[in-house]
CSV table of C-alpha atoms in Angstrom, one decimal:
chain,number,residue,atom,x,y,z
A,197,MET,CA,196.3,77.0,80.7
A,198,SER,CA,198.7,74.9,78.6
A,199,GLU,CA,197.9,71.0,77.6
A,200,GLU,CA,201.0,70.0,79.6
A,201,GLY,CA,199.8,72.3,82.5
A,202,ASP,CA,196.4,70.4,82.1
A,203,LYS,CA,198.1,67.2,82.4
A,204,GLU,CA,200.1,68.0,85.4
A,205,LYS,CA,197.0,69.4,87.2
A,206,TYR,CA,195.0,66.3,86.2
A,207,ASP,CA,197.8,64.0,87.6
A,208,ASN,CA,198.1,65.9,90.8
A,209,GLU,CA,194.2,65.5,91.4
A,210,VAL,CA,194.0,62.0,90.4
A,211,ILE,CA,197.0,61.3,92.7
A,212,GLU,CA,194.8,63.2,95.5
A,213,LEU,CA,191.6,61.2,95.0
A,214,TYR,CA,194.0,58.0,95.0
A,215,ARG,CA,195.6,59.1,98.4
A,216,VAL,CA,192.5,59.8,100.2
A,217,ASN,CA,190.3,56.7,98.9
A,218,SER,CA,192.5,53.8,97.7
A,219,LYS,CA,192.7,52.3,101.6
A,220,ALA,CA,189.0,52.3,101.8
A,221,MET,CA,188.6,51.0,98.3
A,222,LEU,CA,191.2,48.0,98.8
A,223,GLY,CA,189.5,47.1,102.4
A,224,SER,CA,186.5,47.0,100.5
A,225,LEU,CA,187.8,44.6,98.0
A,226,VAL,CA,189.5,42.2,100.6
A,227,ARG,CA,186.5,42.2,102.8
A,228,ARG,CA,184.6,41.2,99.5
A,229,GLY,CA,186.9,38.0,99.2
A,230,ILE,CA,189.6,38.9,96.6
A,231,PRO,CA,193.2,38.3,97.5
A,232,ARG,CA,195.0,41.2,98.8
A,233,PRO,CA,197.6,41.1,96.0
A,234,VAL,CA,194.6,41.1,93.4
A,235,ALA,CA,192.6,43.7,95.0
A,236,GLU,CA,195.8,46.0,95.3
A,237,GLU,CA,196.1,45.5,91.4
A,238,TYR,CA,192.4,46.5,91.1
A,239,VAL,CA,192.6,49.4,92.9
A,240,ASN,CA,195.8,50.6,91.1
A,241,ASP,CA,194.0,49.8,87.6
A,242,ALA,CA,190.9,51.6,88.6
A,243,PHE,CA,192.8,54.8,89.2
A,244,VAL,CA,194.5,54.4,85.8
A,245,ALA,CA,191.2,54.2,84.2
A,246,THR,CA,190.1,57.0,86.3
A,247,ARG,CA,192.9,59.4,85.2
A,248,ARG,CA,192.6,58.1,81.6
A,249,ALA,CA,188.8,59.4,81.7
A,250,TRP,CA,189.7,62.3,83.9
A,251,GLY,CA,189.1,65.1,81.5
A,252,ARG,CA,185.7,63.8,80.8
A,253,ILE,CA,184.6,62.7,84.3
A,254,ARG,CA,186.3,65.1,86.7
A,255,SER,CA,183.4,67.6,87.2
A,256,GLY,CA,181.2,64.7,87.9
A,257,LYS,CA,181.6,61.9,90.2
A,258,PRO,CA,185.2,60.7,89.6
A,259,LEU,CA,185.3,58.3,92.5
A,260,ALA,CA,182.0,56.6,91.8
A,261,TYR,CA,183.8,55.9,88.1
A,262,ALA,CA,186.5,54.5,89.8
A,263,TYR,CA,184.3,52.0,91.9
A,264,GLU,CA,182.5,51.3,88.9
A,265,VAL,CA,185.9,50.0,87.7
A,266,VAL,CA,186.9,48.0,90.7
A,267,ASN,CA,183.2,46.5,90.4
A,268,ASN,CA,183.6,45.3,86.9
A,269,LEU,CA,187.1,44.0,87.9
A,270,CYS,CA,185.6,42.2,90.6
A,271,ALA,CA,182.7,40.6,88.4
A,272,LYS,CA,185.3,39.3,86.2
A,273,TYR,CA,187.2,38.0,88.9
A,274,TRP,CA,184.3,36.1,90.3
A,275,ALA,CA,183.5,34.7,87.0
A,276,VAL,CA,186.8,32.9,86.5
A,277,VAL,CA,187.0,31.8,90.0
A,278,ALA,CA,183.2,30.2,89.6
A,279,ASN,CA,184.5,28.6,86.2
A,280,ALA,CA,187.6,27.4,87.6
A,281,PRO,CA,188.1,23.5,88.2
A,282,GLU,CA,189.4,23.9,91.6
A,283,ASP,CA,189.8,27.3,93.9
A,284,PRO,CA,192.9,28.9,92.2
A,285,TRP,CA,193.2,30.8,95.9
A,286,PRO,CA,192.9,28.4,98.4
A,287,ASP,CA,194.3,30.3,101.0
A,288,THR,CA,191.9,33.1,100.6
A,289,ASP,CA,189.0,33.7,103.2
A,290,PRO,CA,185.7,33.5,101.9
A,291,PRO,CA,183.7,36.9,101.2
A,292,ASP,CA,183.0,39.0,104.3
A,293,THR,CA,179.5,40.2,104.6
A,294,ARG,CA,179.7,42.8,107.0
A,295,ASP,CA,179.8,45.6,104.5
A,296,ASP,CA,176.3,44.3,103.8
A,297,TYR,CA,175.4,44.5,107.3
A,298,ARG,CA,177.0,47.9,108.1
A,299,GLU,CA,175.0,49.4,105.1
A,300,ILE,CA,171.8,48.3,106.7
A,301,ILE,CA,172.8,49.6,110.2
A,302,ASP,CA,174.1,52.8,108.6
A,303,SER,CA,170.8,53.2,106.5
A,304,LEU,CA,168.7,52.6,109.9
A,305,THR,CA,170.8,55.0,111.8
A,306,VAL,CA,170.5,57.6,109.1
A,307,LYS,CA,167.0,57.1,108.8
A,308,GLY,CA,166.2,57.3,112.3
A,309,ALA,CA,168.5,60.6,112.4
A,310,LEU,CA,166.4,62.0,109.6
A,311,GLU,CA,163.0,61.5,111.3
A,312,SER,CA,164.2,63.7,114.1
A,313,LEU,CA,164.6,66.7,111.8
A,314,PRO,CA,161.4,69.1,111.0
A,315,THR,CA,159.6,68.3,107.8
A,316,ARG,CA,161.1,70.7,105.6
A,317,LEU,CA,164.8,69.6,106.7
A,318,GLN,CA,163.9,66.1,105.9
A,319,GLU,CA,162.7,67.1,102.3
A,320,VAL,CA,165.7,69.2,101.5
A,321,ILE,CA,168.1,66.3,102.7
A,322,GLU,CA,166.2,63.6,100.8
A,323,LEU,CA,166.2,65.7,97.5
A,324,ARG,CA,169.8,66.8,97.8
A,325,PHE,CA,171.3,63.8,98.9
A,326,MET,CA,169.2,60.9,98.5
A,327,LYS,CA,167.9,61.9,95.2
A,328,GLU,CA,171.2,63.8,94.3
A,329,LEU,CA,169.4,66.9,92.9
A,330,SER,CA,171.4,70.2,92.5
A,331,VAL,CA,170.6,73.3,94.8
A,332,ARG,CA,168.9,74.6,92.0
A,333,GLU,CA,166.6,71.7,91.3
A,334,THR,CA,165.6,71.3,95.0
A,335,ALA,CA,164.7,74.9,95.0
A,336,GLN,CA,162.5,74.3,92.0
A,337,GLU,CA,161.1,71.4,93.2
A,338,LEU,CA,160.1,72.9,96.5
A,339,GLY,CA,159.3,76.3,95.5
A,340,LEU,CA,161.9,78.0,97.4
A,341,SER,CA,164.9,80.1,96.9
A,342,GLU,CA,168.4,78.5,96.3
A,343,GLY,CA,169.5,80.4,99.4
A,344,ALA,CA,167.0,78.8,101.6
A,345,ILE,CA,167.7,75.3,100.2
A,346,LYS,CA,171.4,76.0,101.3
A,347,ARG,CA,170.6,77.4,104.6
A,348,TYR,CA,168.2,74.3,105.3
A,349,THR,CA,170.7,71.9,104.1
A,350,SER,CA,173.3,73.6,106.5
A,351,ASP,CA,170.6,73.6,109.3
A,352,ALA,CA,169.9,70.0,108.7
A,353,ILE,CA,173.6,68.8,108.6
A,354,LYS,CA,174.4,70.7,111.8
A,355,LYS,CA,171.4,69.0,113.6
A,356,LEU,CA,172.2,65.4,112.1
A,357,LYS,CA,176.1,65.5,112.6
A,358,PRO,CA,175.9,65.3,116.5
A,359,GLN,CA,173.5,62.2,116.3
A,360,LEU,CA,175.7,60.3,113.4
A,361,SER,CA,178.8,60.9,115.2
A,362,SER,CA,177.9,59.7,118.5
A,363,ARG,CA,177.3,56.5,116.7
A,364,ASP,CA,180.6,56.3,115.3
A,365,ALA,CA,182.0,57.3,118.9
A,366,GLU,CA,179.9,54.0,120.2
A,367,GLY,CA,181.8,51.6,117.8
A,368,GLY,CA,180.3,52.2,114.4
A,369,ARG,CA,181.9,53.1,111.5
A,370,GLY,CA,185.0,53.7,113.1
A,371,GLU,CA,185.8,50.0,113.3
A,372,ARG,CA,185.5,49.3,109.8
């Protein structure tokens, strides 16, 4: 593919990443107490930085990279606010800690759902998603074939999905 073709492909990939994730990122910033206009600017800046690094990060975790940029911008924002003689944004609500509580609740829900799985499925899910090991690494760790790891992962997800989606239907994540 030509250099121009790569650029257009990369642009489209970043645009899609932005389209799918920008609202959630913006909501997270606003709930953390960042004024909406500033938060919108930070989200845009994060995806511009992500696009600049795209050739280097696209095969890894580009969304994590964008969140890292946003977190750095937030840290700078709060450093300025903390050192300001008076509140530069007096009409801003204090940070919302619901994300912290939601994270704890989500963690407990997932932990409970995982405990309902057979031991082997628990091991596979822990290694694959919590320790972020690849299929190959998980297979090596457990002394199983890669095909078995894929099957166990699929089986576990099928068993977890109804348990976790029932929580959403009861007013969990859907109300963020």
